[in-house]
Structure formats: structure tokens, C-alpha cells
Coordinates of C-alpha atoms in Angstrom, one line a residue:
M479 CA 0.0 0.0 0.0
R480 CA 1.6 3.2 -1.2
F481 CA 1.0 6.4 0.8
L482 CA 1.3 10.1 0.0
C483 CA 1.1 12.0 3.3
V484 CA 0.7 15.7 3.7
D485 CA 0.4 18.0 6.7
T486 CA 0.1 21.8 6.6
S487 CA -1.2 22.5 10.1
S488 CA 2.0 24.3 11.2
P489 CA 4.1 27.0 9.4
Y490 CA 5.7 24.1 7.5
S491 CA 4.3 22.1 4.6
V492 CA 5.4 18.5 5.0
V493 CA 5.1 15.7 2.5
A494 CA 6.2 12.0 2.7
V495 CA 5.8 9.1 0.3
G496 CA 6.2 5.5 1.4
D497 CA 4.5 2.1 2.1
E498 CA 3.8 0.3 5.3
R499 CA 7.5 -0.7 5.7
K500 CA 9.5 2.2 4.5
R501 CA 9.5 5.9 3.8
W502 CA 11.0 6.5 0.3
A503 CA 11.0 10.2 0.2
G504 CA 10.0 13.3 2.3
G505 CA 10.3 17.0 2.4
R506 CA 9.5 20.0 4.6
R507 CA 9.5 23.6 3.8
F508 CA 8.7 26.8 5.6
F509 CA 6.3 28.9 3.5
T510 CA 5.3 32.5 4.2
R511 CA 3.8 33.1 0.7
H512 CA 2.5 31.2 -2.2
R513 CA 2.0 28.1 0.0
C514 CA -0.3 26.3 -2.4
D515 CA 2.1 26.4 -5.2
G516 CA 4.9 25.4 -2.9
L517 CA 2.9 22.4 -1.6
I518 CA 2.3 21.1 -5.2
S519 CA 6.0 21.5 -5.9
L520 CA 7.0 19.6 -2.7
V521 CA 4.5 16.7 -3.6
T522 CA 5.9 16.6 -7.2
A523 CA 9.5 16.4 -5.9
C524 CA 8.8 13.6 -3.5
L525 CA 6.9 11.6 -6.1
K526 CA 9.8 12.0 -8.5
S527 CA 12.3 10.9 -5.9
S528 CA 10.3 7.8 -5.2
H529 CA 10.1 7.0 -8.9
L530 CA 6.2 7.2 -8.7
S531 CA 3.5 9.0 -10.4
L532 CA 0.2 10.1 -8.9
S533 CA -1.6 7.1 -10.3
D534 CA 0.7 4.8 -8.2
I535 CA -0.5 6.0 -4.9
D536 CA -3.1 4.0 -3.1
I537 CA -4.0 6.3 -0.1
F538 CA -3.8 10.1 0.4
A539 CA -3.1 10.6 4.0
V540 CA -3.5 14.1 5.4
G541 CA -3.3 15.9 8.8
V542 CA -6.8 17.5 9.4
G543 CA -5.7 19.5 12.4
P544 CA -6.1 21.0 14.7
G545 CA -3.8 23.8 13.7
S546 CA -3.6 26.8 11.3
F547 CA -7.0 27.5 9.7
T548 CA -5.4 28.7 6.5
G549 CA -2.8 26.1 6.4
L550 CA -5.3 23.3 6.9
R551 CA -7.6 24.6 4.0
I552 CA -4.6 24.6 1.7
G553 CA -3.5 21.1 2.5
L554 CA -6.9 19.6 2.5
A555 CA -8.0 21.4 -0.7
T556 CA -4.8 19.9 -2.4
V557 CA -5.4 16.4 -1.1
K558 CA -9.1 16.5 -2.1
G559 CA -8.1 17.5 -5.6
L560 CA -5.3 14.9 -5.9
A561 CA -7.5 12.1 -4.5
A562 CA -10.5 13.2 -6.7
V563 CA -8.4 13.1 -9.9
S564 CA -6.8 9.8 -9.0
R565 CA -10.1 8.2 -7.7
K566 CA -8.3 7.0 -4.6
P567 CA -9.4 7.2 -0.8
C568 CA -8.2 9.7 1.8
L569 CA -6.9 8.8 5.3
P570 CA -7.4 11.6 7.9
F571 CA -5.1 11.9 10.9
S572 CA -4.6 14.3 13.9
S573 CA -1.7 16.8 13.3
L574 CA -1.0 16.8 16.9
E575 CA -0.4 13.0 16.8
T576 CA 2.4 13.5 14.3
L577 CA 4.5 15.1 16.9
A578 CA 4.3 12.0 19.1
F579 CA 5.5 10.0 16.0
N580 CA 8.6 12.2 15.4
D581 CA 12.1 10.9 16.1
L582 CA 12.1 11.8 19.7
P583 CA 14.5 11.0 22.7
A584 CA 13.9 7.5 23.8
A585 CA 13.3 8.6 27.4
A586 CA 10.2 10.6 26.4
R587 CA 7.7 7.8 27.3
R588 CA 4.8 10.0 28.4
L589 CA 4.4 13.0 26.0
G590 CA 2.4 16.1 26.2
V591 CA 1.8 18.0 22.7
V592 CA 0.9 21.7 23.1
V593 CA 0.4 24.0 20.1
D594 CA -0.4 27.7 20.1
A595 CA -4.0 28.2 19.1
R596 CA -3.7 32.0 19.8
R597 CA -6.3 33.9 21.9
S598 CA -4.3 32.8 25.1
S599 CA -5.3 29.2 24.1
V600 CA -3.6 25.9 23.2
Y601 CA -4.4 22.8 21.3
G602 CA -3.1 19.7 23.1
A603 CA -3.1 15.9 23.6
F604 CA -1.2 13.4 25.7
F605 CA 0.4 10.2 24.5
A606 CA 2.2 7.1 25.8
R607 CA 5.3 6.0 23.7
G608 CA 6.8 2.6 23.6
E609 CA 10.1 1.4 22.3
E610 CA 8.9 0.6 18.8
A611 CA 8.5 3.4 16.2
L612 CA 4.8 2.8 15.9
G613 CA 4.3 2.2 19.6
V614 CA 2.3 5.4 20.2
R615 CA -0.9 5.3 22.4
R616 CA -3.2 8.1 22.6
L617 CA -4.3 9.1 26.2
C618 CA -6.9 11.7 25.5
K619 CA -8.8 13.4 22.6
D620 CA -7.2 16.6 21.2
F621 CA -8.4 19.4 23.3
L622 CA -8.6 23.3 23.2
L623 CA -8.0 25.0 26.6
G624 CA -7.1 28.4 27.9
S625 CA -3.4 28.5 29.0
A626 CA -4.3 28.4 32.6
Q627 CA -6.5 25.4 32.3
A628 CA -4.0 23.7 30.1
E629 CA -1.2 24.4 32.6
G630 CA -3.2 22.5 35.3
K631 CA -3.8 19.6 33.0
I632 CA -0.2 19.3 32.0
C633 CA 1.0 19.5 35.6
G634 CA -1.5 16.7 36.3
Q635 CA -0.4 14.5 33.4
L636 CA 3.3 14.9 33.2
R637 CA 5.6 14.1 36.0
G638 CA 9.2 12.6 36.3
S639 CA 12.0 12.0 33.9
A640 CA 10.1 9.7 31.6
A641 CA 7.7 12.6 30.7
A642 CA 8.3 15.3 28.1
L643 CA 6.5 18.3 26.5
T644 CA 6.7 19.3 22.8
G645 CA 5.0 21.7 20.5
D646 CA 5.4 25.4 19.8
A647 CA 3.6 26.3 23.0
T648 CA 6.2 24.4 25.0
P649 CA 8.0 27.6 26.4
L650 CA 4.7 28.9 27.9
F651 CA 4.6 25.9 30.3
C652 CA 8.2 24.9 31.0
P653 CA 8.4 27.0 34.2
A654 CA 5.2 25.3 35.6
L655 CA 6.2 21.7 35.1
P656 CA 6.1 19.7 38.4
G657 CA 9.3 18.9 40.2
P658 CA 10.3 15.5 41.7
R659 CA 7.8 13.7 43.7
G660 CA 8.0 10.2 45.2
Q661 CA 10.2 8.0 43.0
D662 CA 10.6 10.5 40.3
R663 CA 14.1 11.7 40.0
A664 CA 13.8 14.7 37.6
K665 CA 11.3 17.1 36.2
P666 CA 9.6 16.4 32.8
R667 CA 11.9 17.4 29.9
C668 CA 10.9 20.5 27.6
L669 CA 12.0 19.3 24.2
P670 CA 14.0 21.7 22.0
K671 CA 12.5 23.5 18.9
R672 CA 13.6 20.9 16.4
Y673 CA 10.9 18.7 17.9
W674 CA 8.1 21.1 17.8
Y675 CA 6.7 20.6 14.3
P676 CA 5.5 17.8 12.0
T677 CA 8.3 16.1 10.0
P678 CA 8.2 13.7 7.1
A679 CA 9.1 10.7 9.2
G680 CA 6.4 11.7 11.8
I681 CA 3.6 12.1 9.3
W682 CA 4.5 8.9 7.6
R683 CA 4.5 6.9 10.8
T684 CA 1.2 8.5 11.8
A685 CA -0.3 7.4 8.4
V686 CA 0.9 3.9 8.7
A687 CA -0.6 3.6 12.2
A688 CA -3.9 5.3 11.2
A689 CA -4.2 2.7 8.4
Q690 CA -4.1 -0.1 10.8
G691 CA -7.0 1.0 12.9
R692 CA -9.1 3.5 11.0
G693 CA -11.1 3.4 7.7
T694 CA -10.6 5.7 4.8
V695 CA -13.0 8.3 3.5
S696 CA -13.6 9.8 0.1
A697 CA -12.4 13.1 -1.0
E698 CA -15.8 14.6 -0.6
R699 CA -16.1 13.5 3.1
L700 CA -12.7 14.8 4.0
L701 CA -13.1 17.5 6.6
P702 CA -10.7 19.5 8.9
T703 CA -10.7 19.3 12.7
Y704 CA -11.7 22.8 13.9
L705 CA -11.8 23.1 17.6
Y706 CA -13.0 26.7 17.2
P707 CA -16.3 25.7 15.4
H708 CA -18.1 29.0 15.8
D709 CA -15.3 31.1 14.5
C710 CA -15.0 28.8 11.4
Q711 CA -18.8 28.6 10.9
V712 CA -18.6 24.8 11.1
R713 CA -22.1 23.4 11.4
P714 CA -23.4 19.9 11.3
A715 CA -24.9 19.0 7.9
G716 CA -28.6 20.0 7.6
K717 CA -28.5 22.5 10.3
S718 CA -28.6 26.3 9.9
R719 CA -28.5 29.3 12.2

């Protein structure tokens, strides 16, 4: 099964191509302008490096958020178009989950992911990580909380040297992380900036794991995860104001 994986939830556009066993190509670029054109160029380059054409792809996997509203729209619109033209299914995955599948320090067994959601709020989730590359287990649903509420949740979930925090909102919470208690020998670790954003390896692993436990959807049914539903005017089908 050949995957084309895309995530545009952060300031980076990230692409990976591979199957269940190996990632063949990947790329990540920081875009401030012309992001749509740049994403297509990145997809084209990864396909060429993998010696594949669009018709060779079996599943289009895409990060559906939460994250940048504009970035998500660009990424999903691009994947919808590619999947519709190819008549292939789409596989949605959480953009926060991709950070848990990054190449992280082995000691980070319990991981908090916190991403700036603006308005003094953060997107977040918690994960348990095993020794294997795909050994990631979700501990809660993705959430949106004010920074004060998020701080309490983080302090309650992360303790000891086996815990770590990542994501671009990490600096907000480092001073509040709990110190040693009981048998814990050290505070949780705040991971450095190189671990804060999705990577080609991370989105490919997320897609492979998602394919093992979730079904695909058609391009028409592919939707972003907006945790600010009122701001984005997202309403259940058939309902109006």
C-alpha cells in the first residue's frame, strides 16, 4: 500500500511518500507566501524522488488539524483535488499526533503535545510512547483550552524524567512543570525546538498507524478538525442558524 502523506497544520508544509515498511521520500518547507504552489512542488519532488506517479498512490493521508486555519484549508484542498483526480481514498489523521511519532528522545515515554491556538489558548493531547517506532498510544482526545486550564492539565499528566513536552507552545509551560515527587528523579523534559513541528518521518508513521486502525474516506467527506467551530462557521450537515 503506497501512501502520499501531507500536513500543513503548522508554518511548515510537510510531505512524505512510502509504504507500510519504509519511507521513500520526504520534504518539509517553511512557507510565508505562495503556500499552495509550494505544496504542489513539494509533492511533485517527493513523487519524482520515489520514482512514482500520482496514479501509483493507493491512499492520500492528510493531517486534518487542529492547527492553522489557512494552512489546513490549503492542505486539504490540495489532497482533495489529488484524490478526486486519482479516484483514490483519503486517510485523515490528527496533526497533533504526528508530533508523538517524530524521532524523539527514547526517554520521552509520556508525551504532552501543546500547540499555540492564539487567543491565550492551546491545542493539546497526551500520548504514551513505547520502544517501537509505531508504539504510540493516545491518552486523551485533542483538546482546546485556555493557557491556565492547560497548565493544570499538563501538571497533572506529566511528572518525572520519563515525561516530556513538545510543540510550539512548550516555552509557555516549562516553568510550571512539576518537580520531583515520590520516586521521580527529575522534572519532565521540555524538548527543544527541532521537535516542535511535524516532520516527514512523523507524518509517515502516523499514516501507517492510522491505516491499521481506521477506515478511509472519500475526498468529498474529508473535513478539517476545527476546535473553534463557531469562528469557522462549521455546523453539522442539515443545520442552519
